[in-house]
Amino acid sequence: MSALILALDATSRNEALAIAESTARYIDAIKIGYPLVLGAGLSVAGEIAALGVPVIADFKVADIPNTNTLICDSVFQAGCSAVICHAFPGSDSLAACVGSAHDHGGECFVVCEMSHPGGAEWFSGGVAESFCMMAAGAGADGIIAPATRPARVAALRELIGTRKIYSPGVGAQGASPEDVKELVDGIIVGRAIYGAADPAAAAAEYSRRCR
Ligand code: NUP
């Protein structure tokens, strides 16, 4: 049983808000990132949050600690409840993201292994496990792990314990909710919902399949 998180990568503010409104009753959070924010501005985060849906900022923050703090502070001041960051810049950079999140009463999630085919190149050979341990050591609230590779999610679950796992790759990237719903806390679905002819109906169906 898992929560359903809509990855709202629509690039226009009006389209995004219409989809957010029509799907809100079926989803547990909305994840926004560069596609929407570069088109609509960061203020769209507050507009979505005003609908009563928690907003996760998927900026995959990956810079020096001071810059990470500045980015994350802006994200939380805009109304987001969580931020997603990368681990590869190092534990000090990660600590800056976690610190900003917790200063604002928010959460920080760390990308441990990515869901696309190339993710298997860079995050294999123990890298994802290292990132997972870094995330736990930094006090992060959870990790991002690929629904497209359920065995990898299971391996990372062993390491991360009861911290949360949010999992993208369901729908357009080929995975199904049933592949990981017993392993993760949240399933992230983008195009299969926001790109559907009827996003609300698609969200309702994914919600049913995540439970
Ligand atoms: O490993 C990752 N894979 C991934 O797809 C980490 C991510 N943050 N994402 C994001 O999840 C991706 O950027 C997109 O916003 C969403 C998946 O969307 P879709 O493939 O379901 O359309």
GROMACS .gro file of C-alpha atoms and ligand atoms in nm:
model
  233
    1MET     CA    1   0.000   0.000   0.000
    2SER     CA    2   0.146   0.328  -0.111
    3ALA     CA    3   0.062   0.695  -0.143
    4LEU     CA    4   0.016   0.838  -0.493
    5ILE     CA    5   0.229   1.136  -0.593
    6LEU     CA    6   0.150   1.319  -0.917
    7ALA     CA    7   0.459   1.440  -1.106
    8LEU     CA    8   0.308   1.755  -1.256
    9ASP     CA    9   0.546   1.826  -1.543
   10ALA     CA   10   0.296   2.024  -1.750
   11THR     CA   11   0.473   2.340  -1.868
   12SER     CA   12   0.189   2.592  -1.853
   13ARG     CA   13   0.056   2.735  -1.528
   14ASN     CA   14  -0.310   2.722  -1.631
   15GLU     CA   15  -0.292   2.363  -1.753
   16ALA     CA   16  -0.103   2.257  -1.441
   17LEU     CA   17  -0.352   2.423  -1.205
   18ALA     CA   18  -0.647   2.272  -1.391
   19ILE     CA   19  -0.493   1.924  -1.362
   20ALA     CA   20  -0.402   1.980  -0.997
   21GLU     CA   21  -0.759   2.083  -0.917
   22SER     CA   22  -0.922   1.794  -1.103
   23THR     CA   23  -0.691   1.528  -0.956
   24ALA     CA   24  -0.650   1.664  -0.602
   25ARG     CA   25  -0.901   1.428  -0.442
   26TYR     CA   26  -0.720   1.119  -0.571
   27ILE     CA   27  -0.359   1.208  -0.492
   28ASP     CA   28  -0.153   1.254  -0.176
   29ALA     CA   29   0.103   1.506  -0.305
   30ILE     CA   30   0.213   1.687  -0.620
   31LYS     CA   31   0.575   1.685  -0.730
   32ILE     CA   32   0.685   1.987  -0.934
   33GLY     CA   33   1.017   2.046  -1.103
   34TYR     CA   34   1.198   2.246  -1.370
   35PRO     CA   35   0.946   2.178  -1.651
   36LEU     CA   36   0.663   2.355  -1.465
   37VAL     CA   37   0.859   2.609  -1.261
   38LEU     CA   38   1.062   2.735  -1.559
   39GLY     CA   39   0.734   2.790  -1.744
   40ALA     CA   40   0.512   2.917  -1.465
   41GLY     CA   41   0.747   3.056  -1.200
   42LEU     CA   42   0.804   2.930  -0.847
   43SER     CA   43   0.485   3.101  -0.726
   44VAL     CA   44   0.292   2.810  -0.881
   45ALA     CA   45   0.407   2.605  -0.580
   46GLY     CA   46   0.200   2.822  -0.346
   47GLU     CA   47  -0.096   2.813  -0.580
   48ILE     CA   48  -0.093   2.432  -0.579
   49ALA     CA   49  -0.038   2.416  -0.204
   50ALA     CA   50  -0.343   2.643  -0.161
   51LEU     CA   51  -0.554   2.359  -0.307
   52GLY     CA   52  -0.464   2.161   0.004
   53VAL     CA   53  -0.216   1.928  -0.167
   54PRO     CA   54   0.141   1.905  -0.030
   55VAL     CA   55   0.400   2.011  -0.289
   56ILE     CA   56   0.734   1.834  -0.336
   57ALA     CA   57   1.003   2.035  -0.516
   58ASP     CA   58   1.201   1.804  -0.744
   59PHE     CA   59   1.496   2.032  -0.816
   60LYS     CA   60   1.753   1.755  -0.762
   61VAL     CA   61   1.957   2.012  -0.573
   62ALA     CA   62   2.327   1.946  -0.633
   63ASP     CA   63   2.560   2.234  -0.544
   64ILE     CA   64   2.792   2.360  -0.272
   65PRO     CA   65   2.635   2.381   0.074
   66ASN     CA   66   2.569   2.757   0.070
   67THR     CA   67   2.398   2.747  -0.269
   68ASN     CA   68   2.196   2.443  -0.165
   69THR     CA   69   2.075   2.633   0.142
   70LEU     CA   70   1.971   2.932  -0.070
   71ILE     CA   71   1.782   2.708  -0.316
   72CYS     CA   72   1.607   2.506  -0.047
   73ASP     CA   73   1.514   2.812   0.160
   74SER     CA   74   1.341   2.958  -0.149
   75VAL     CA   75   1.158   2.633  -0.212
   76PHE     CA   76   1.014   2.618   0.138
   77GLN     CA   77   0.935   2.990   0.149
   78ALA     CA   78   0.734   2.936  -0.172
   79GLY     CA   79   0.509   2.686   0.005
   80CYS     CA   80   0.667   2.350  -0.070
   81SER     CA   81   0.663   2.076   0.192
   82ALA     CA   82   0.959   1.874   0.066
   83VAL     CA   83   1.264   1.898  -0.156
   84ILE     CA   84   1.450   1.635  -0.359
   85CYS     CA   85   1.828   1.662  -0.376
   86HIS     CA   86   2.127   1.470  -0.508
   87ALA     CA   87   2.384   1.303  -0.285
   88PHE     CA   88   2.687   1.316  -0.517
   89PRO     CA   89   2.807   1.666  -0.418
   90GLY     CA   90   2.889   1.521  -0.076
   91SER     CA   91   2.767   1.493   0.279
   92ASP     CA   92   2.811   1.864   0.360
   93SER     CA   93   2.597   1.965   0.061
   94LEU     CA   94   2.337   1.707   0.159
   95ALA     CA   95   2.338   1.828   0.520
   96ALA     CA   96   2.263   2.181   0.395
   97CYS     CA   97   1.947   2.056   0.217
   98VAL     CA   98   1.834   1.853   0.517
   99GLY     CA   99   1.904   2.148   0.748
  100SER     CA  100   1.699   2.390   0.540
  101ALA     CA  101   1.413   2.141   0.512
  102HIS     CA  102   1.400   2.079   0.886
  103ASP     CA  103   1.439   2.450   0.971
  104HIS     CA  104   1.118   2.503   0.773
  105GLY     CA  105   0.932   2.200   0.910
  106GLY     CA  106   0.972   2.025   0.575
  107GLU     CA  107   1.124   1.705   0.441
  108CYS     CA  108   1.429   1.622   0.232
  109PHE     CA  109   1.449   1.325  -0.009
  110VAL     CA  110   1.772   1.202  -0.163
  111VAL     CA  111   1.805   1.049  -0.510
  112CYS     CA  112   1.978   0.713  -0.459
  113GLU     CA  113   1.921   0.542  -0.795
  114MET     CA  114   1.743   0.683  -1.099
  115SER     CA  115   1.468   0.506  -1.289
  116HIS     CA  116   1.570   0.557  -1.653
  117PRO     CA  117   1.791   0.302  -1.835
  118GLY     CA  118   2.103   0.518  -1.791
  119GLY     CA  119   2.041   0.521  -1.417
  120ALA     CA  120   2.166   0.163  -1.408
  121GLU     CA  121   2.504   0.285  -1.542
  122TRP     CA  122   2.579   0.552  -1.285
  123PHE     CA  123   2.408   0.428  -0.974
  124SER     CA  124   2.522   0.064  -0.984
  125GLY     CA  125   2.825  -0.102  -0.825
  126GLY     CA  126   2.750   0.020  -0.475
  127VAL     CA  127   2.696   0.388  -0.557
  128ALA     CA  128   2.325   0.379  -0.471
  129GLU     CA  129   2.403   0.200  -0.145
  130SER     CA  130   2.659   0.472  -0.057
  131PHE     CA  131   2.405   0.745  -0.131
  132CYS     CA  132   2.149   0.561   0.080
  133MET     CA  133   2.388   0.551   0.377
  134MET     CA  134   2.469   0.920   0.322
  135ALA     CA  135   2.099   1.000   0.325
  136ALA     CA  136   2.048   0.815   0.653
  137GLY     CA  137   2.361   0.973   0.803
  138ALA     CA  138   2.245   1.323   0.708
  139GLY     CA  139   1.906   1.264   0.871
  140ALA     CA  140   1.716   1.282   0.543
  141ASP     CA  141   1.351   1.188   0.555
  142GLY     CA  142   1.368   0.945   0.268
  143ILE     CA  143   1.511   0.843  -0.065
  144ILE     CA  144   1.411   0.818  -0.432
  145ALA     CA  145   1.448   0.468  -0.579
  146PRO     CA  146   1.339   0.322  -0.916
  147ALA     CA  147   1.008   0.141  -0.964
  148THR     CA  148   1.161   0.017  -1.289
  149ARG     CA  149   1.399  -0.202  -1.081
  150PRO     CA  150   1.198  -0.345  -0.788
  151ALA     CA  151   1.488  -0.566  -0.675
  152ARG     CA  152   1.701  -0.254  -0.631
  153VAL     CA  153   1.421  -0.090  -0.430
  154ALA     CA  154   1.411  -0.398  -0.207
  155ALA     CA  155   1.790  -0.382  -0.156
  156LEU     CA  156   1.775  -0.011  -0.067
  157ARG     CA  157   1.479  -0.074   0.169
  158GLU     CA  158   1.708  -0.305   0.368
  159LEU     CA  159   1.951  -0.016   0.415
  160ILE     CA  160   1.713   0.274   0.469
  161GLY     CA  161   1.490   0.099   0.725
  162THR     CA  162   1.176   0.290   0.812
  163ARG     CA  163   1.266   0.613   0.635
  164LYS     CA  164   1.043   0.682   0.335
  165ILE     CA  165   1.098   0.562  -0.021
  166TYR     CA  166   0.932   0.747  -0.307
  167SER     CA  167   0.947   0.564  -0.637
  168PRO     CA  168   0.920   0.703  -0.993
  169GLY     CA  169   0.902   0.502  -1.315
  170VAL     CA  170   0.540   0.389  -1.304
  171GLY     CA  171   0.334   0.446  -1.618
  172ALA     CA  172   0.528   0.607  -1.905
  173GLN     CA  173   0.859   0.446  -1.801
  174GLY     CA  174   0.703   0.100  -1.796
  175ALA     CA  175   0.665   0.000  -1.430
  176SER     CA  176   0.334  -0.083  -1.259
  177PRO     CA  177   0.217   0.017  -0.910
  178GLU     CA  178   0.193  -0.351  -0.823
  179ASP     CA  179   0.570  -0.390  -0.885
  180VAL     CA  180   0.665  -0.180  -0.581
  181LYS     CA  181   0.361  -0.078  -0.379
  182GLU     CA  182   0.446  -0.313  -0.092
  183LEU     CA  183   0.805  -0.181  -0.081
  184VAL     CA  184   0.759   0.195  -0.094
  185ASP     CA  185   0.578   0.479   0.079
  186GLY     CA  186   0.492   0.676  -0.232
  187ILE     CA  187   0.457   0.601  -0.603
  188ILE     CA  188   0.532   0.887  -0.841
  189VAL     CA  189   0.331   0.899  -1.165
  190GLY     CA  190   0.366   1.175  -1.423
  191ARG     CA  191   0.272   1.145  -1.790
  192ALA     CA  192   0.033   0.854  -1.736
  193ILE     CA  193  -0.185   1.093  -1.534
  194TYR     CA  194  -0.121   1.450  -1.652
  195GLY     CA  195  -0.095   1.339  -2.017
  196ALA     CA  196  -0.410   1.125  -2.008
  197ALA     CA  197  -0.723   1.230  -2.194
  198ASP     CA  198  -0.897   1.239  -1.854
  199PRO     CA  199  -0.634   1.308  -1.584
  200ALA     CA  200  -0.887   1.276  -1.300
  201ALA     CA  201  -0.999   0.932  -1.417
  202ALA     CA  202  -0.637   0.822  -1.459
  203ALA     CA  203  -0.551   0.951  -1.110
  204ALA     CA  204  -0.851   0.766  -0.963
  205GLU     CA  205  -0.738   0.443  -1.128
  206TYR     CA  206  -0.374   0.478  -1.015
  207SER     CA  207  -0.494   0.563  -0.666
  208ARG     CA  208  -0.696   0.243  -0.656
  209ARG     CA  209  -0.398   0.039  -0.780
  210CYS     CA  210  -0.159   0.192  -0.524
  211ARG     CA  211  -0.375   0.091  -0.226
  212NUP     O1  212   1.496   0.851  -1.089
  212NUP     C1  213   1.410   0.935  -1.112
  212NUP     N1  214   1.321   0.913  -1.214
  212NUP     C2  215   1.222   1.003  -1.244
  212NUP     O2  216   1.146   0.977  -1.339
  212NUP     C3  217   1.396   1.050  -1.034
  212NUP     C4  218   1.295   1.142  -1.064
  212NUP     N2  219   1.281   1.250  -0.987
  212NUP     N3  220   1.209   1.118  -1.169
  212NUP     C5  221   1.102   1.215  -1.199
  212NUP     O3  222   0.976   1.150  -1.180
  212NUP     C6  223   1.099   1.270  -1.340
  212NUP     O4  224   1.178   1.386  -1.351
  212NUP     C7  225   0.952   1.299  -1.361
  212NUP     O5  226   0.920   1.424  -1.302
  212NUP     C8  227   0.882   1.191  -1.280
  212NUP     C9  228   0.839   1.071  -1.361
  212NUP     O6  229   0.752   1.111  -1.461
  212NUP     P1  230   0.683   1.009  -1.566
  212NUP     O7  231   0.795   0.930  -1.627
  212NUP     O8  232   0.589   0.924  -1.485
  212NUP     O9  233   0.616   1.100  -1.663
   0.00000   0.00000   0.00000
